[in-house]
Short mmCIF file of C-alpha atoms in Angstrom, two decimals:
data_model
loop_
_atom_site.label_atom_id
_atom_site.label_comp_id
_atom_site.label_asym_id
_atom_site.label_seq_id
_atom_site.Cartn_x
_atom_site.Cartn_y
_atom_site.Cartn_z
CA MET A 1003 -0.14 -0.14 -0.01
CA SER A 1004 1.41 3.32 -0.82
CA MET A 1005 2.10 6.10 1.74
CA LYS A 1006 -0.61 8.44 0.31
CA ARG A 1007 -3.04 5.55 0.16
CA ARG A 1008 -2.35 4.86 3.92
CA SER A 1009 -2.28 8.21 4.88
CA TYR A 1010 -6.07 8.65 3.38
CA LEU A 1011 -7.33 5.45 5.14
CA LEU A 1012 -5.87 6.88 8.59
CA SER A 1013 -7.50 10.23 7.78
CA ALA A 1014 -10.70 8.89 6.62
CA GLY A 1015 -10.53 6.75 10.09
CA PHE A 1016 -9.94 9.69 12.19
CA VAL A 1017 -12.97 11.56 10.42
CA ALA A 1018 -15.23 8.56 11.12
CA VAL A 1019 -14.54 8.53 14.55
CA ILE A 1020 -15.22 12.20 14.97
CA LEU A 1021 -18.48 11.69 13.38
CA THR A 1022 -19.25 8.97 15.55
CA MET A 1023 -18.29 11.03 18.43
CA THR A 1024 -20.28 13.80 17.32
CA GLY A 1025 -23.24 11.61 16.75
CA MET A 1026 -23.17 10.13 20.36
CA GLN A 1027 -23.16 13.85 21.35
CA THR A 1028 -26.26 14.64 19.23
CA VAL A 1029 -28.10 11.89 20.62
CA GLN A 1030 -27.18 12.63 24.14
CA ALA A 1031 -28.36 16.47 23.49
CA ALA A 1032 -31.78 15.30 22.52
CA GLU A 1033 -32.36 13.01 25.40
CA VAL A 1034 -33.04 13.47 29.02
CA ASN A 1035 -33.25 10.66 31.58
CA ILE A 1036 -35.73 10.66 34.20
CA TYR A 1037 -36.25 8.96 37.47
CA SER A 1038 -39.50 9.98 38.98
CA ALA A 1039 -41.52 8.98 42.16
CA ARG A 1040 -44.61 10.60 40.54
CA GLN A 1041 -46.78 7.79 38.89
CA GLU A 1042 -46.30 7.61 34.85
CA HIS A 1043 -50.04 8.45 34.20
CA LEU A 1044 -49.32 11.78 36.22
CA ILE A 1045 -45.96 12.69 34.64
CA LYS A 1046 -46.10 11.35 31.20
CA PRO A 1047 -48.48 13.63 29.86
CA LEU A 1048 -46.23 16.85 30.71
CA LEU A 1049 -43.17 14.88 29.18
CA ASP A 1050 -44.73 14.38 25.98
CA ASP A 1051 -45.58 18.04 25.57
CA PHE A 1052 -41.76 18.74 26.42
CA PHE A 1053 -40.74 16.73 23.73
CA LYS A 1054 -43.26 18.22 21.07
CA GLU A 1055 -42.09 21.67 22.22
CA THR A 1056 -38.32 21.12 22.56
CA GLY A 1057 -37.60 18.13 20.54
CA ILE A 1058 -35.83 16.68 23.46
CA SER A 1059 -36.96 13.09 24.03
CA TYR A 1060 -36.97 11.24 27.35
CA LYS A 1061 -36.68 7.80 29.18
CA LEU A 1062 -38.61 7.65 32.19
CA LEU A 1063 -38.13 5.34 35.18
CA THR A 1064 -40.96 5.30 37.88
CA GLY A 1065 -40.61 3.90 41.52
CA ASP A 1066 -40.94 4.59 45.06
CA GLY A 1067 -39.12 7.54 46.00
CA PRO A 1068 -36.69 6.12 48.60
CA ALA A 1069 -36.20 3.19 46.58
CA LEU A 1070 -35.10 5.62 43.56
CA LEU A 1071 -32.75 7.43 45.96
CA GLU A 1072 -31.42 4.05 47.03
CA ARG A 1073 -30.97 3.27 43.38
CA LEU A 1074 -29.03 6.39 42.81
CA ARG A 1075 -26.83 5.91 45.68
CA SER A 1076 -25.93 2.51 44.61
CA GLU A 1077 -25.57 3.39 40.76
CA GLY A 1078 -23.19 6.33 42.01
CA ARG A 1079 -21.64 8.11 38.83
CA ASN A 1080 -22.69 5.42 36.73
CA SER A 1081 -26.09 5.97 36.88
CA PRO A 1082 -28.01 7.11 33.77
CA ALA A 1083 -30.32 9.50 35.77
CA ASP A 1084 -30.11 13.05 34.67
CA ILE A 1085 -32.96 14.15 36.83
CA LEU A 1086 -34.94 13.03 39.96
CA ILE A 1087 -38.47 13.98 40.73
CA THR A 1088 -40.09 13.26 44.11
CA VAL A 1089 -42.73 14.07 46.51
CA ASP A 1090 -42.05 15.75 49.90
CA VAL A 1091 -39.35 18.40 50.56
CA GLY A 1092 -37.91 15.88 53.26
CA ASN A 1093 -37.09 13.78 50.14
CA LEU A 1094 -35.47 16.35 48.12
CA VAL A 1095 -33.46 17.13 51.30
CA ALA A 1096 -32.57 13.35 51.49
CA ALA A 1097 -31.29 13.22 48.28
CA LYS A 1098 -29.41 16.42 48.61
CA GLN A 1099 -27.70 15.11 51.91
CA ALA A 1100 -27.01 11.89 50.00
CA GLY A 1101 -24.89 13.60 47.44
CA VAL A 1102 -26.65 12.51 44.57
CA LEU A 1103 -27.77 15.99 43.15
CA GLN A 1104 -25.72 18.65 41.77
CA PRO A 1105 -26.60 22.56 42.36
CA VAL A 1106 -28.00 24.40 39.17
CA GLN A 1107 -28.69 27.94 38.65
CA SER A 1108 -31.44 29.28 35.91
CA SER A 1109 -32.76 33.04 35.80
CA LEU A 1110 -36.17 31.32 34.58
CA LEU A 1111 -36.62 29.01 37.50
CA GLU A 1112 -35.77 31.74 39.89
CA GLU A 1113 -38.30 33.86 38.25
CA ASN A 1114 -41.17 30.96 38.01
CA ILE A 1115 -40.77 29.52 41.50
CA LEU A 1116 -41.16 31.06 44.56
CA GLN A 1117 -38.02 31.54 46.79
CA GLN A 1118 -39.71 29.53 49.62
CA TYR A 1119 -40.05 26.47 47.19
CA ARG A 1120 -36.45 25.95 46.19
CA ASP A 1121 -33.34 25.12 47.59
CA ALA A 1122 -31.06 28.27 48.43
CA GLU A 1123 -28.14 26.38 46.99
CA GLY A 1124 -29.92 25.07 43.74
CA TYR A 1125 -30.02 21.64 44.54
CA TRP A 1126 -33.56 21.27 44.18
CA TYR A 1127 -36.62 23.03 42.87
CA GLY A 1128 -40.27 22.98 43.78
CA LEU A 1129 -42.80 21.88 40.69
CA SER A 1130 -46.03 21.89 42.82
CA SER A 1131 -47.18 22.32 46.20
CA ARG A 1132 -49.93 20.98 48.67
CA ALA A 1133 -51.13 21.97 52.34
CA ARG A 1134 -50.73 19.80 55.38
CA VAL A 1135 -54.67 20.36 56.27
CA ILE A 1136 -56.82 19.82 59.53
CA TYR A 1137 -60.05 17.69 58.66
CA TYR A 1138 -62.91 17.51 61.30
CA ASP A 1139 -66.42 16.60 62.05
CA PRO A 1140 -68.26 19.45 62.62
CA ASP A 1141 -70.83 17.72 64.55
CA ARG A 1142 -68.30 16.67 67.36
CA VAL A 1143 -65.59 19.43 66.97
CA ALA A 1144 -66.08 23.40 66.95
CA PRO A 1145 -63.66 24.75 64.43
CA GLU A 1146 -62.41 27.30 66.55
CA ALA A 1147 -60.90 24.50 69.07
CA ILE A 1148 -58.70 23.58 66.19
CA ALA A 1149 -57.99 26.87 64.35
CA ARG A 1150 -54.00 26.24 65.07
CA TYR A 1151 -51.97 23.04 64.79
CA GLU A 1152 -50.67 24.19 68.05
CA ASP A 1153 -54.56 23.58 69.38
CA LEU A 1154 -54.40 19.85 68.49
CA ALA A 1155 -52.32 19.48 71.66
CA ASP A 1156 -54.82 21.01 73.92
CA PRO A 1157 -55.94 18.17 76.51
CA GLU A 1158 -59.62 19.39 76.42
CA LEU A 1159 -59.85 18.30 72.80
CA GLY A 1160 -59.73 14.77 73.84
CA LYS A 1161 -58.52 11.64 72.21
CA VAL A 1162 -59.94 12.57 68.59
CA ILE A 1163 -57.03 12.53 66.22
CA CYS A 1164 -56.23 10.26 63.45
CA VAL A 1165 -52.72 10.66 61.64
CA ARG A 1166 -50.16 8.68 60.13
CA SER A 1167 -47.12 7.11 61.70
CA SER A 1168 -44.16 9.18 62.42
CA SER A 1169 -42.18 7.28 59.66
CA ASN A 1170 -44.25 9.23 57.11
CA ILE A 1171 -42.35 12.11 55.61
CA TYR A 1172 -44.99 14.47 55.56
CA ASN A 1173 -45.46 14.38 59.39
CA GLN A 1174 -41.76 14.69 59.54
CA SER A 1175 -41.73 17.72 57.62
CA LEU A 1176 -44.54 19.44 59.43
CA VAL A 1177 -42.82 18.93 62.82
CA ALA A 1178 -39.52 20.03 61.33
CA SER A 1179 -41.49 23.14 60.36
CA MET A 1180 -42.64 23.76 63.80
CA ILE A 1181 -39.07 23.39 65.22
CA ALA A 1182 -38.39 26.36 62.75
CA HIS A 1183 -41.06 28.42 64.21
CA HIS A 1184 -40.95 27.34 68.10
CA GLY A 1185 -37.76 25.52 68.47
CA VAL A 1186 -37.01 22.26 69.87
CA GLU A 1187 -38.40 22.38 73.43
CA GLU A 1188 -41.66 23.97 72.61
CA THR A 1189 -42.06 21.64 69.80
CA GLU A 1190 -41.36 18.61 71.86
CA GLN A 1191 -44.03 19.61 74.16
CA TRP A 1192 -46.43 20.03 71.55
CA VAL A 1193 -45.89 16.76 70.16
CA ARG A 1194 -46.38 14.99 73.51
CA GLY A 1195 -49.76 16.77 73.70
CA PHE A 1196 -50.58 15.90 70.45
CA VAL A 1197 -49.73 12.33 70.92
CA ARG A 1198 -51.98 11.96 73.90
CA ASN A 1199 -54.64 13.22 71.98
CA PHE A 1200 -54.59 10.09 69.29
CA ALA A 1201 -57.95 8.12 68.84
CA ARG A 1202 -56.25 5.21 67.77
CA THR A 1203 -52.51 4.18 66.81
CA PRO A 1204 -51.18 5.84 63.74
CA GLN A 1205 -51.94 3.74 60.75
CA ASP A 1206 -52.60 3.76 56.78
CA ASN A 1207 -52.33 6.54 54.41
CA ASP A 1208 -53.64 10.25 54.44
CA THR A 1209 -56.83 9.21 52.41
CA ALA A 1210 -57.62 6.73 55.40
CA GLN A 1211 -57.27 9.65 58.03
CA ILE A 1212 -60.15 11.55 55.98
CA ARG A 1213 -62.22 8.49 56.01
CA ALA A 1214 -61.83 7.72 59.51
CA VAL A 1215 -63.22 11.31 60.45
CA ALA A 1216 -66.02 10.71 58.11
CA SER A 1217 -67.01 7.24 59.72
CA GLY A 1218 -66.81 8.59 63.15
CA GLU A 1219 -63.70 6.57 64.46
CA CYS A 1220 -62.05 10.28 64.87
CA ALA A 1221 -63.11 13.68 64.97
CA VAL A 1222 -60.11 14.96 63.67
CA GLY A 1223 -57.50 14.08 60.98
CA ILE A 1224 -54.35 15.28 59.21
CA ALA A 1225 -53.86 14.72 55.63
CA ASN A 1226 -52.46 16.81 52.43
CA SER A 1227 -54.96 18.69 50.62
CA TYR A 1228 -54.82 16.57 47.12
CA TYR A 1229 -55.99 13.45 49.08
CA PHE A 1230 -59.09 15.84 49.72
CA GLY A 1231 -59.11 16.85 46.29
CA ARG A 1232 -59.00 13.22 44.73
CA LEU A 1233 -62.56 12.32 46.80
CA LEU A 1234 -63.88 15.74 45.81
CA ALA A 1235 -63.05 14.82 41.80
CA SER A 1236 -64.47 11.07 42.40
CA GLU A 1237 -67.55 9.92 41.07
CA ASN A 1238 -67.54 7.23 43.60
CA LEU A 1239 -70.59 7.80 45.80
CA ALA A 1240 -68.94 6.34 48.83
CA ASP A 1241 -65.89 9.30 48.39
CA GLN A 1242 -68.78 11.96 47.69
CA ASN A 1243 -70.26 10.64 51.30
CA VAL A 1244 -67.12 11.41 52.73
CA THR A 1245 -66.39 14.84 51.23
CA SER A 1246 -70.20 15.86 52.50
CA LYS A 1247 -69.24 14.84 56.33
CA VAL A 1248 -65.77 16.31 56.40
CA ARG A 1249 -65.21 19.87 56.87
CA VAL A 1250 -61.74 21.62 56.11
CA MET A 1251 -59.63 23.66 58.54
CA TRP A 1252 -57.05 25.91 57.14
CA PRO A 1253 -54.71 26.41 60.15
CA ASN A 1254 -53.04 29.23 61.58
CA GLN A 1255 -54.94 31.63 59.25
CA GLN A 1256 -54.26 34.72 61.72
CA ASP A 1257 -50.57 34.02 62.11
CA ARG A 1258 -48.17 32.32 60.08
CA GLY A 1259 -50.37 30.27 57.42
CA VAL A 1260 -50.91 26.61 56.79
CA HIS A 1261 -47.85 24.44 56.48
CA MET A 1262 -46.95 23.99 52.86
CA ASN A 1263 -45.00 21.13 51.24
CA LEU A 1264 -43.79 20.09 47.62
CA SER A 1265 -43.11 17.68 44.79
CA GLY A 1266 -40.05 18.60 42.94
CA ALA A 1267 -36.86 17.69 41.16
CA GLY A 1268 -33.18 18.02 41.23
CA VAL A 1269 -30.52 17.52 38.50
CA THR A 1270 -28.42 14.22 39.62
CA GLN A 1271 -24.51 14.23 40.48
CA SER A 1272 -24.26 11.75 37.49
CA ALA A 1273 -26.27 13.74 34.97
CA THR A 1274 -24.58 13.99 31.54
CA ASN A 1275 -27.29 15.89 30.16
CA VAL A 1276 -27.13 18.76 32.41
CA GLU A 1277 -28.64 21.33 29.99
CA GLN A 1278 -31.68 19.23 28.87
CA ALA A 1279 -32.36 18.58 32.60
CA ILE A 1280 -32.36 22.32 33.34
CA LYS A 1281 -34.61 22.94 30.38
CA LEU A 1282 -37.16 20.15 31.59
CA LEU A 1283 -37.30 21.95 35.16
CA GLU A 1284 -37.83 25.26 33.35
CA PHE A 1285 -40.61 23.60 31.37
CA LEU A 1286 -42.27 22.11 34.23
CA SER A 1287 -42.16 25.57 36.29
CA ALA A 1288 -43.59 27.61 33.26
CA ALA A 1289 -47.48 28.34 32.93
CA HIS A 1290 -48.58 25.90 30.74
CA ALA A 1291 -47.25 22.74 32.72
CA GLN A 1292 -47.99 24.60 36.01
CA GLU A 1293 -51.72 24.47 34.88
CA ILE A 1294 -51.74 20.88 34.16
CA TYR A 1295 -49.71 19.64 36.89
CA ALA A 1296 -52.05 21.54 39.53
CA ARG A 1297 -55.19 20.63 37.95
CA GLU A 1298 -54.41 16.74 37.15
CA ASN A 1299 -52.59 16.18 40.42
CA ASN A 1300 -54.94 18.36 42.66
CA GLU A 1301 -52.09 20.45 43.86
CA TYR A 1302 -51.18 24.09 44.05
CA PRO A 1303 -48.89 25.94 41.41
CA VAL A 1304 -45.21 26.82 42.64
CA ASN A 1305 -45.35 29.59 39.79
CA PRO A 1306 -47.02 32.97 41.52
CA LYS A 1307 -48.62 33.55 38.07
CA VAL A 1308 -50.69 30.48 37.63
CA PRO A 1309 -53.98 30.63 39.62
CA HIS A 1310 -55.21 27.41 41.52
CA SER A 1311 -57.65 25.11 39.50
CA GLY A 1312 -59.31 21.63 39.62
CA PRO A 1313 -61.36 20.12 42.42
CA VAL A 1314 -58.95 21.83 45.24
CA VAL A 1315 -60.55 25.16 44.67
CA GLN A 1316 -63.74 24.09 46.18
CA MET A 1317 -61.71 23.84 49.43
CA GLY A 1318 -61.62 27.36 49.45
CA THR A 1319 -58.51 30.29 49.82
CA PHE A 1320 -55.93 30.28 52.19
CA LYS A 1321 -53.08 31.96 53.92
CA ALA A 1322 -49.70 29.82 53.20
CA ASP A 1323 -46.64 29.76 55.51
CA GLU A 1324 -44.11 31.50 53.74
CA LEU A 1325 -41.20 29.30 55.68
CA ASN A 1326 -38.25 28.56 53.22
CA LEU A 1327 -38.83 25.07 52.66
CA SER A 1328 -35.07 24.60 52.40
CA LEU A 1329 -34.81 24.83 56.20
CA ILE A 1330 -36.51 21.56 56.52
CA GLU A 1331 -32.89 20.07 55.83
CA LYS A 1332 -31.78 21.85 58.95
CA TYR A 1333 -34.60 20.37 61.42
CA ASN A 1334 -35.68 17.29 59.62
CA ALA A 1335 -33.65 14.88 61.97
CA GLU A 1336 -34.17 16.71 64.94
CA ALA A 1337 -37.88 16.30 64.09
CA VAL A 1338 -37.48 12.71 63.77
CA ARG A 1339 -35.93 12.63 67.11
CA VAL A 1340 -38.31 14.70 68.86
CA MET A 1341 -41.29 12.48 67.43
CA ASP A 1342 -39.33 9.38 68.75
CA ARG A 1343 -39.01 10.91 72.21
CA ALA A 1344 -42.46 12.10 72.40
CA GLY A 1345 -43.70 8.54 71.44
CA TRP A 1346 -45.43 9.13 68.46
CA ARG A 1347 -44.94 6.11 66.45
#
């Protein structure tokens, strides 16, 4: 083979490698890999709209929030995930503390998402919010007796409360918010009084607490707002019977407001498609997606420009606690210890 011929083949081979590499980069640039604790039917319509608008395709893996976090931990830098979507700020905090997220900054995200609904360092961003609401039987409890979370520890209330276990992340975040407002000592005293007023051993999910109030097993229940929204949207007569018997109390309306929590997302430490992941976050925080998110999931927008919609509108308006939820990271571990010491199982 002549030297000229050999040189041509080497050059062609080099060009082929470059083209292959460029092609790989093009494929990567057009895709984002998602681990989501939100069920597929809740998130897929939004992802399909994202693809139509941006041309960025996606791969979706759904699962339980803690299980997805453990998967990210075990996969480490080899994880294919570019973004983690999960529920409750406690799970977002856990992902940050586990080192599986990376901080990202975006002026659009800062514009679209209220400051209290995003991590101060950019590790996670809220995508929808929900309130931790008090539900009650108006025939057994006067609303003024439970107007504040703090009232739930009043011994005069009696053993009337139904709630989930202390292992539930929603309850941990609520107690962490109480610590942020009142400190550890005062919050522990509150939890002890709260526990004394339990009508039964903590159990089941949030919907079960609302149903227990309707059935008369309890007079007061604690549950997130979207669970009641689902019951309101249901055509099932049993669900309609529940909502006709139970009233909603927005706590602390004369002071700090009702405790809020989030579903949200963060870009993974292992992400190879960071730019595309940020674009997805920006898309999910913009008005179109926020409207769908809120309406279909019975939650509230984190974008202040988007009005409330869907069945939860029937629950009425309320004042929300403006506590920056990134503070939950600071107090969550102490909240768990407080609940344990106070006997909340």
